[in-house]
GROMACS .gro file of C-alpha atoms in nm:
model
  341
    1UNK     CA    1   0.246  -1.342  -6.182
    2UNK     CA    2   0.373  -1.291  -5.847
    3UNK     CA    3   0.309  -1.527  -5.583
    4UNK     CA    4   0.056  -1.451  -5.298
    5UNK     CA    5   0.324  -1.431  -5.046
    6UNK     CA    6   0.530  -1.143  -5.248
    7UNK     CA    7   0.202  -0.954  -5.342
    8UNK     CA    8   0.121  -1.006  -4.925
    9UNK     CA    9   0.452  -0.888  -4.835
   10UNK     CA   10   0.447  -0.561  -5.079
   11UNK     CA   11   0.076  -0.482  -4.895
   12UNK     CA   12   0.235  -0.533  -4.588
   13UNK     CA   13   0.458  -0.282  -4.684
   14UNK     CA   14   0.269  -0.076  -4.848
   15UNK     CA   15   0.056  -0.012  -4.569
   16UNK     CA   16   0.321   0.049  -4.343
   17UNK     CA   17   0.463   0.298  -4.542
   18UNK     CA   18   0.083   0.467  -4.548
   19UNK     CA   19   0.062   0.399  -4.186
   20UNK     CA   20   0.347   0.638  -4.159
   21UNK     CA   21   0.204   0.881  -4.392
   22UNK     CA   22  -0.117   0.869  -4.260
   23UNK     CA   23   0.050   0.919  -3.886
   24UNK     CA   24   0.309   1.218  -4.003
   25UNK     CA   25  -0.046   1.382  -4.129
   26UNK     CA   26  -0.224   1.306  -3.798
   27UNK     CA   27   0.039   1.449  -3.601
   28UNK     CA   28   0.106   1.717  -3.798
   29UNK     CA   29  -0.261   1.746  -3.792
   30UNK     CA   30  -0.252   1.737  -3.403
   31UNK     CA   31  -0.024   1.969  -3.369
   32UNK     CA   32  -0.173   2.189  -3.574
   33UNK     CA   33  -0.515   2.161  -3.355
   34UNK     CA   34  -0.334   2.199  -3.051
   35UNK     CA   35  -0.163   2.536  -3.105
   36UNK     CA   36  -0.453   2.652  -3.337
   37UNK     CA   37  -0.685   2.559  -3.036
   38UNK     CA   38  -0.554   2.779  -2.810
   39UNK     CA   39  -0.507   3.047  -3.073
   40UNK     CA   40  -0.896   3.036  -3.255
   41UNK     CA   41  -1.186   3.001  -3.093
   42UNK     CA   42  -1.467   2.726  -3.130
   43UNK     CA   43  -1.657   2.931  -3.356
   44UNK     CA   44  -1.430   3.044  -3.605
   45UNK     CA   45  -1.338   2.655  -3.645
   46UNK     CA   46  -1.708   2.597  -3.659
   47UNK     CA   47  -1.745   2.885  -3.978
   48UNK     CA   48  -1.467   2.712  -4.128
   49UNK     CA   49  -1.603   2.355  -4.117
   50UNK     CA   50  -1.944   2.450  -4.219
   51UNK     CA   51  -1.793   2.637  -4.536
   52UNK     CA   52  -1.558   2.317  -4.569
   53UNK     CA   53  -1.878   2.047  -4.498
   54UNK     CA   54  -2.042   2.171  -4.851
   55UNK     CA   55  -1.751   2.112  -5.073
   56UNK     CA   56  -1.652   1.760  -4.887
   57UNK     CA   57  -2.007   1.671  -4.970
   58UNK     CA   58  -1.990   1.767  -5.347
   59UNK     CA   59  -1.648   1.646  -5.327
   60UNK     CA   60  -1.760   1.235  -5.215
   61UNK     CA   61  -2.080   1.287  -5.474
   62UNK     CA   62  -1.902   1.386  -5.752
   63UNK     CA   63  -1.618   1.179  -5.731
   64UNK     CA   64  -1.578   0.861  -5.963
   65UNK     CA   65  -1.317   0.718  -5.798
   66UNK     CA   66  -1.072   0.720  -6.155
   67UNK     CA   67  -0.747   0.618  -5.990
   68UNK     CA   68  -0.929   0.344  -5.906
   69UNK     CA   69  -1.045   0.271  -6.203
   70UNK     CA   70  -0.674   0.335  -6.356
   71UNK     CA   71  -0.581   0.097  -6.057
   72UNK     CA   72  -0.803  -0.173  -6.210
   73UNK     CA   73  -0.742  -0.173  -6.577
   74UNK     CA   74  -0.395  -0.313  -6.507
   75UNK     CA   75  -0.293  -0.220  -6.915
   76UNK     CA   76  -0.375   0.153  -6.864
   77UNK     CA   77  -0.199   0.348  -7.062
   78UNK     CA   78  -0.195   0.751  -7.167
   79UNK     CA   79  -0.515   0.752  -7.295
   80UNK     CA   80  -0.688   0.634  -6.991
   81UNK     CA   81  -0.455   0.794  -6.746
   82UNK     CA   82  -0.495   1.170  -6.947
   83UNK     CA   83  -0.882   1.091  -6.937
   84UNK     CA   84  -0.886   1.079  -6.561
   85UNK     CA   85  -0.628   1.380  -6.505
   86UNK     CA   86  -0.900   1.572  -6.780
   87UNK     CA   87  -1.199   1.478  -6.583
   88UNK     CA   88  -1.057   1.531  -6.266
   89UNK     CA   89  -0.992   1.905  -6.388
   90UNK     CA   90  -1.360   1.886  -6.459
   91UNK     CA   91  -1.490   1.831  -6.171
   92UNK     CA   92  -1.266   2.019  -5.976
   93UNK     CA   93  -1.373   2.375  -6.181
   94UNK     CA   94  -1.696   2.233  -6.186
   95UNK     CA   95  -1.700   2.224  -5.820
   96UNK     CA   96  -1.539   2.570  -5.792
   97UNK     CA   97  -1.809   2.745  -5.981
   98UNK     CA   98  -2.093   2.561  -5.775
   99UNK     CA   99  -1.946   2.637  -5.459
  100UNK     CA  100  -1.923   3.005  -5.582
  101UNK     CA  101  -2.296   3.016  -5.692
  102UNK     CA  102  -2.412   2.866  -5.375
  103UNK     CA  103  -2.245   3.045  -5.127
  104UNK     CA  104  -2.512   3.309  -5.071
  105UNK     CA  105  -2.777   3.029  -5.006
  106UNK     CA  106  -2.537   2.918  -4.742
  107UNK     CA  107  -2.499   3.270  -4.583
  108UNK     CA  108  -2.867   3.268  -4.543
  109UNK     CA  109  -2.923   2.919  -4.443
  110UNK     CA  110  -2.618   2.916  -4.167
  111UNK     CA  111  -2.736   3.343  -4.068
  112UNK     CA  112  -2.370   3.428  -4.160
  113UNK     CA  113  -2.214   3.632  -4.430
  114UNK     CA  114  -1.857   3.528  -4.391
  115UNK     CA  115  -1.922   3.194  -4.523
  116UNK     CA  116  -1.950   3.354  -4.882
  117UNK     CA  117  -1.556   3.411  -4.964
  118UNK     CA  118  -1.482   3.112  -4.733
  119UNK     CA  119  -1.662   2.888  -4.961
  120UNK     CA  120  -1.539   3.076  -5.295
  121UNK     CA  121  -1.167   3.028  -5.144
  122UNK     CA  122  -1.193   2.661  -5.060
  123UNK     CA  123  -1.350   2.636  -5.441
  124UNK     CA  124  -1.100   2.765  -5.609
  125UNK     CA  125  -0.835   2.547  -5.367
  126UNK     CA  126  -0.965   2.262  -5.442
  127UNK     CA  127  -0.972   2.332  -5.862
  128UNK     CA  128  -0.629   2.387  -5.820
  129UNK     CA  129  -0.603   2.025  -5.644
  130UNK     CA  130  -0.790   1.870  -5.845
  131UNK     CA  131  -0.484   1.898  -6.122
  132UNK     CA  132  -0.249   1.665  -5.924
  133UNK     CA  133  -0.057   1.524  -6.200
  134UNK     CA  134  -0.242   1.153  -6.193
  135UNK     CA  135   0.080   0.969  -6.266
  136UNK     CA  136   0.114   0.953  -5.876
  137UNK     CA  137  -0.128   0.642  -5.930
  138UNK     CA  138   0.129   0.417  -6.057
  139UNK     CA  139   0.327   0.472  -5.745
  140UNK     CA  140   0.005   0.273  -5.568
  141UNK     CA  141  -0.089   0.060  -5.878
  142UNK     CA  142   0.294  -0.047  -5.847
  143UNK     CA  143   0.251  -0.079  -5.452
  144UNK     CA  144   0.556   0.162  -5.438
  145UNK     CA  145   0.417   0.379  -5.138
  146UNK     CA  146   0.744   0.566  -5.044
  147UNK     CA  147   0.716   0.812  -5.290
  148UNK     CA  148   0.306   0.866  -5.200
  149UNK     CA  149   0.470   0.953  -4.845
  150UNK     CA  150   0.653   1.252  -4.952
  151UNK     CA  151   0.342   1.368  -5.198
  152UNK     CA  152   0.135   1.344  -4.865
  153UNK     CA  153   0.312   1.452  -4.615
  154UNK     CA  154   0.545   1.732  -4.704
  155UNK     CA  155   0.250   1.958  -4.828
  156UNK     CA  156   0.088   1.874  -4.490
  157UNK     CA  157   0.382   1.980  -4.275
  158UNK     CA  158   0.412   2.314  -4.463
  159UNK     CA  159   0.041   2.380  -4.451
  160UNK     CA  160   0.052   2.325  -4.038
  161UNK     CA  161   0.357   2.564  -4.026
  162UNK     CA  162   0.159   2.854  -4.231
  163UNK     CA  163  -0.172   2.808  -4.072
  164UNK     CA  164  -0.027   2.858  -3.754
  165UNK     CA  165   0.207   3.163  -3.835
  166UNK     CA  166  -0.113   3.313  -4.008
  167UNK     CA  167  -0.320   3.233  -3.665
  168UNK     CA  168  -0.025   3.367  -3.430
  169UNK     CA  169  -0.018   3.700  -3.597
  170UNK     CA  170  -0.380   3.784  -3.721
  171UNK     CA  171  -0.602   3.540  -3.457
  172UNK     CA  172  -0.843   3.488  -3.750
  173UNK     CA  173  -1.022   3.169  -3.904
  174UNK     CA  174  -0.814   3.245  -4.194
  175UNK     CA  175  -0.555   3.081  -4.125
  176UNK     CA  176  -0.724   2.750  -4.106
  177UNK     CA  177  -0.837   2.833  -4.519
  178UNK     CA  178  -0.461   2.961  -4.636
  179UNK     CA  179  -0.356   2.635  -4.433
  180UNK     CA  180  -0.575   2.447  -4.699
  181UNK     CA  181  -0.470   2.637  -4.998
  182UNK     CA  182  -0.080   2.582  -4.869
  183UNK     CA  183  -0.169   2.214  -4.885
  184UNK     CA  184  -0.354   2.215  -5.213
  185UNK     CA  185  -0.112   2.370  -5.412
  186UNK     CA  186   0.196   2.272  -5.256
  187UNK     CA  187   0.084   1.851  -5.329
  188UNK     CA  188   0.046   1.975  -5.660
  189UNK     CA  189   0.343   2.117  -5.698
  190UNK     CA  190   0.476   1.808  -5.540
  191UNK     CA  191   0.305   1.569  -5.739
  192UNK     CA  192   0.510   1.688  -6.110
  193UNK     CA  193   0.830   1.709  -5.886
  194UNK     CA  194   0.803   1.320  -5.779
  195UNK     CA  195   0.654   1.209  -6.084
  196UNK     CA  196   0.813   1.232  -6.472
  197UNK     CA  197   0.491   1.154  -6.660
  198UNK     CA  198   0.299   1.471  -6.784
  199UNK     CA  199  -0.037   1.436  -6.847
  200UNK     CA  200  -0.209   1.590  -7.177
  201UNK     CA  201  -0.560   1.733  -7.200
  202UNK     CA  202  -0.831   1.397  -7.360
  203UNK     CA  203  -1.118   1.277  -7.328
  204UNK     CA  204  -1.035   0.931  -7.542
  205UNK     CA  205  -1.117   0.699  -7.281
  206UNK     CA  206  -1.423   0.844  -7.056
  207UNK     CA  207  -1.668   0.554  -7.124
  208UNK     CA  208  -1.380   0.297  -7.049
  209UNK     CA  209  -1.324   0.476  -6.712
  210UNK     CA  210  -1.686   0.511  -6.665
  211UNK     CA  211  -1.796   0.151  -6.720
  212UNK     CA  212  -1.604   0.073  -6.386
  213UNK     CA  213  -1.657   0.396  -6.188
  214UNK     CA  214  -1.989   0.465  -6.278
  215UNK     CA  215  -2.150   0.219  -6.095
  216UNK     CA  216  -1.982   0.396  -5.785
  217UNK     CA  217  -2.190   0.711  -5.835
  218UNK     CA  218  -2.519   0.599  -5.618
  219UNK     CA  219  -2.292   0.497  -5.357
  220UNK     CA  220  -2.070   0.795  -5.371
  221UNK     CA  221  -2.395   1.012  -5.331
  222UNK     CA  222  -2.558   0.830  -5.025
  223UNK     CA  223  -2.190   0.889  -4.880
  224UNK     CA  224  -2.217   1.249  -4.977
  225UNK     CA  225  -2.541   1.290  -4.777
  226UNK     CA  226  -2.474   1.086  -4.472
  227UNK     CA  227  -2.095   1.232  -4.461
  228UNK     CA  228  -2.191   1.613  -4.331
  229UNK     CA  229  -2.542   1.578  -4.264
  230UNK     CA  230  -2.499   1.641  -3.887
  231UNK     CA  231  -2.302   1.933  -3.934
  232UNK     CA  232  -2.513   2.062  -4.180
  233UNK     CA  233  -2.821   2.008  -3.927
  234UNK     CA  234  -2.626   2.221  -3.625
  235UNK     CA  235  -2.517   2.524  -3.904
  236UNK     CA  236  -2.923   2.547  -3.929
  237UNK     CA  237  -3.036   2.503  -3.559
  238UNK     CA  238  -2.741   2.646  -3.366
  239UNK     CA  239  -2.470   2.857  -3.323
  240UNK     CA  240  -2.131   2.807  -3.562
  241UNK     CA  241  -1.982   2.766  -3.217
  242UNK     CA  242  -2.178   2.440  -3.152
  243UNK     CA  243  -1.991   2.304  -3.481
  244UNK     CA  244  -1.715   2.391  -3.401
  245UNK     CA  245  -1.711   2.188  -3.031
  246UNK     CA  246  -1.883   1.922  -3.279
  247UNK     CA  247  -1.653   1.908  -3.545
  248UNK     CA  248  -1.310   1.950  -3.321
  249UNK     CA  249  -1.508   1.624  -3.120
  250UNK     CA  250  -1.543   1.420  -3.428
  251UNK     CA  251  -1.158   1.453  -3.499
  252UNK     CA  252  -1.043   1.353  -3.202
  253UNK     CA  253  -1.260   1.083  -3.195
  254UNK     CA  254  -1.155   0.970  -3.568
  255UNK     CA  255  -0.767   1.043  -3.507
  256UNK     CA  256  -0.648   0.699  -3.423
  257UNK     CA  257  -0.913   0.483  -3.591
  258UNK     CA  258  -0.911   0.645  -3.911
  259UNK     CA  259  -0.560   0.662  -3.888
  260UNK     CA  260  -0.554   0.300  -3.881
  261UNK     CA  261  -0.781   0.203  -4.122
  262UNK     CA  262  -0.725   0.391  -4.413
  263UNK     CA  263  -0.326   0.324  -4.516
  264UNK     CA  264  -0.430  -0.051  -4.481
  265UNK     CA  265  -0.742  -0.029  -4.715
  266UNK     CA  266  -0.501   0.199  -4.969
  267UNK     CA  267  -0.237  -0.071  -4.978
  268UNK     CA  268  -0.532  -0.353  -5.009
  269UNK     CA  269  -0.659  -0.244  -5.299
  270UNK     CA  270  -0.386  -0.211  -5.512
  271UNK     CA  271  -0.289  -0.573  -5.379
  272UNK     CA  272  -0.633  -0.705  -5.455
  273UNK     CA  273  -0.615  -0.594  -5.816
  274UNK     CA  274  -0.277  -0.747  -5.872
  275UNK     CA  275  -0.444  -1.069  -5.714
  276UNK     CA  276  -0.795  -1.037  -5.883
  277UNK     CA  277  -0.806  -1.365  -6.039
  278UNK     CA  278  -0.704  -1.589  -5.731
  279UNK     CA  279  -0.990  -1.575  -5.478
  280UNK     CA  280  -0.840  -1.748  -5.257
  281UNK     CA  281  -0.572  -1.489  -5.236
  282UNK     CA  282  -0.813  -1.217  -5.244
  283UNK     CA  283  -0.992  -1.361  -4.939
  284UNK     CA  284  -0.703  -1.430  -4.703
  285UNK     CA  285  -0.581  -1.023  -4.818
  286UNK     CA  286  -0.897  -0.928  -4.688
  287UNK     CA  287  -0.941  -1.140  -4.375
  288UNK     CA  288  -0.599  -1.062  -4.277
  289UNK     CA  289  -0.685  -0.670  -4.273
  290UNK     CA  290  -1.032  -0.726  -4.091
  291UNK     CA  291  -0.811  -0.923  -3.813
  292UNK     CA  292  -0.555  -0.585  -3.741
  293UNK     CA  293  -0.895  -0.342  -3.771
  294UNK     CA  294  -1.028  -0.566  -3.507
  295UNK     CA  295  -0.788  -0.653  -3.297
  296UNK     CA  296  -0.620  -0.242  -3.308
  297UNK     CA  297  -0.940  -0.012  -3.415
  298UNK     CA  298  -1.217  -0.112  -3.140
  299UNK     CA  299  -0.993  -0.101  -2.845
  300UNK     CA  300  -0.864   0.196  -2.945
  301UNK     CA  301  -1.167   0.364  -3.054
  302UNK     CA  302  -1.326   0.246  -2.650
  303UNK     CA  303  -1.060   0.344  -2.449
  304UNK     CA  304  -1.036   0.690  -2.602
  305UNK     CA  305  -1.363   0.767  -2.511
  306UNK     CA  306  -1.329   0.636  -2.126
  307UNK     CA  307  -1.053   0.885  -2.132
  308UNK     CA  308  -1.209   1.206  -2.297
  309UNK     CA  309  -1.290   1.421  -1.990
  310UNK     CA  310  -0.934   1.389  -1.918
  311UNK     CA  311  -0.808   1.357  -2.263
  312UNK     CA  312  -1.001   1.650  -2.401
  313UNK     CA  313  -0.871   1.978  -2.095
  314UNK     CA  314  -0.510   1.856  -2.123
  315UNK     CA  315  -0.472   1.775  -2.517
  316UNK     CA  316  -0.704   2.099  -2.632
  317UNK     CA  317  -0.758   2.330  -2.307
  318UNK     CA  318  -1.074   2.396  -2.102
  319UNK     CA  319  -1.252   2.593  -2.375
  320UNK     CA  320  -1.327   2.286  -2.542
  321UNK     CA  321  -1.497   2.088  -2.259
  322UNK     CA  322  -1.819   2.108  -2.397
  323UNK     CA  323  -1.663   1.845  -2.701
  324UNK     CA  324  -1.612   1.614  -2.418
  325UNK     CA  325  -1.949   1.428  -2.431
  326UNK     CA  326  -1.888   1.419  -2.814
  327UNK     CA  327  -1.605   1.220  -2.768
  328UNK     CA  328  -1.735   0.982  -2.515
  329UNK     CA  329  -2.036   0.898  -2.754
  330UNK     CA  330  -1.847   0.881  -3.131
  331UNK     CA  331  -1.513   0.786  -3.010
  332UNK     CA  332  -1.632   0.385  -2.973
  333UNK     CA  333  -1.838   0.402  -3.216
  334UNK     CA  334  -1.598   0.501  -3.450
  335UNK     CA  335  -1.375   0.221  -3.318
  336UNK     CA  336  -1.664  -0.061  -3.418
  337UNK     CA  337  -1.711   0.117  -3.754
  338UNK     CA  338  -1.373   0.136  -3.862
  339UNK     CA  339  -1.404  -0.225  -3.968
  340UNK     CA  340  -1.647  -0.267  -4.184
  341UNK     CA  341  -1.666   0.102  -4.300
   0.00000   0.00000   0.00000
């Protein structure tokens, strides 16, 4: 076994090297909500994050959380990983088709038509996702997170470049969905180029993967409901506009926090596996990631939002001054959640 200083180091690395994926995304991400900004208007980003809000929440309800799982078992082998690439393809056409048979409930609910191929697009996008070759989890069950960087961020980086040559010429929420279908299918594409292992259609080992990610569902679908529930409450009572200044406010807010937070949990858990039967390794792992959320996330996450009313006019332009109050409020909030979310 390797000692608790090597499996510390190889987090330590590990999360830098998501740090940097995580940050390449963000910026690209910024970027991307700069120019597109100034080129779309608050409601067609509000349209797009409604249609988007109903397939993140079947998205966190519906998912098992297999790579962890996979992560877990630490003598995994082709049966379990095919089981989780077969499920995965499951859900993800199972999550196509509902998104397709709702989507005139949600043009009546939100008093908007458009929403109807919106949602049916971002279905099938995310079926097509949903077949990312799963031997890209032994890059993080291996804590070997340089070649997760280039599955990550490359499909970003072309998906920014699209979305805003789509939004340049046609000034339509389009390009925001063909920015998401660029992303989808360019990872997967991506995801057999970095990794030789080629999954085969099984079910063999469902109740193996099960009997650790089952217990996950309840929590998965309290997530689901508190994850999009505001947005879901504006569609109804106002304008898609109103999302949109409300959606556009929550990223900002999130950028930096989230930013932080999640390449260290994805290199902790991997490193907590490996360490799963020394608690005493476990616990200083985990203490030592509370301590950088703490000392990074909160002032962060406060001094962003003393800053909004000048942050928000210079980084997004004046039509978005109405998000300023929505930074001011979630922005340190965020910061204080981001560690013990």
């Amino acid at each position: 076994m390797a000692t608790n200083s090597s499996i510390g180091s190889k987090v330590a690395v590990g999360a830098a090297w998501m740090m940097g994926t995580r940050w390449v995304i963000r910026i690209a991400g910024l970027v991307s909500t700069l120019v597109l900004a100034r080129l779309l208007t608050p409601e067609d980003f509000g349209l797009v994050a409604l249609a988007a809000s109903v397939i993140a929440v079947l998205d966190v309800a519906s998912d098992f959380g297999f790579h962890y799982a996979l992560i877990h078992f630490q003598d995994a082998g082709r049966q379990e990983y095919d089981t989780a690439w077969t499920l995965n393809i499951c859900r993800g056409i199972a999550i196509a088709l509902v998104m397709t048979a709702v989507s005139p409930l949600a043009a009546v609910v939100f008093r908007d038509e458009r929403i109807v191929p919106l949602m049916i697009v971002l279905g099938i996008a995310f079926a097509i996702g949903s077949a990312k070759n799963i031997g890209t989890v032994e890059f993080m069950k291996r804590l070997n997170f340089s070649k997760e960087f280039y599955i990550q961020s490359l499909p970003k980086l072309l998906a920014v470049t699209v979305a805003i040559i789509v939004a340049w010429i046609y000034r339509s929420y389009w390009a925001l969905v063909i920015g998401t279908v660029t992303n989808r299918t360019t990872a997967l594409a991506m995801s057999f180029y970095m990794s030789d292992y080629r999954p085969r259609w099984q079910l063999g080992a469902w109740r193996k993967l099960f009997s650790f990610s089952g217990w996950l569902m309840a929590t998965q679908v309290l997530q689901a409901v508190i994850l999009r529930m505001e947005r879901f409450i504006l569609g109804i009572m106002m304008t898609p506009s109103v999302v949109g200044l409300y959606h556009i406010g929550d990223e900002v807010s999130s950028m930096v926090t989230s930013e932080l937070a999640v390449p260290i949990r994805s290199a902790l858990f991997p490193g907590l596996a490996a360490e799963s039967s020394d608690i005493e390794a476990v616990k200083q792992l985990w203490f030592r990631s509370v301590d950088v959320l703490t000392a990074v996330g909160l002032p962060i996450g406060i001094g962003l939002g003393l800053v909004a009313s000048e942050f928000v006019p210079v980084v997004l332009g004046d039509q978005w001054n109405l998000a300023i109050p929505v930074v001011q409020v979630l922005a340190p909030v965020l910061g204080g959640l981001v560690i013990i979310g």
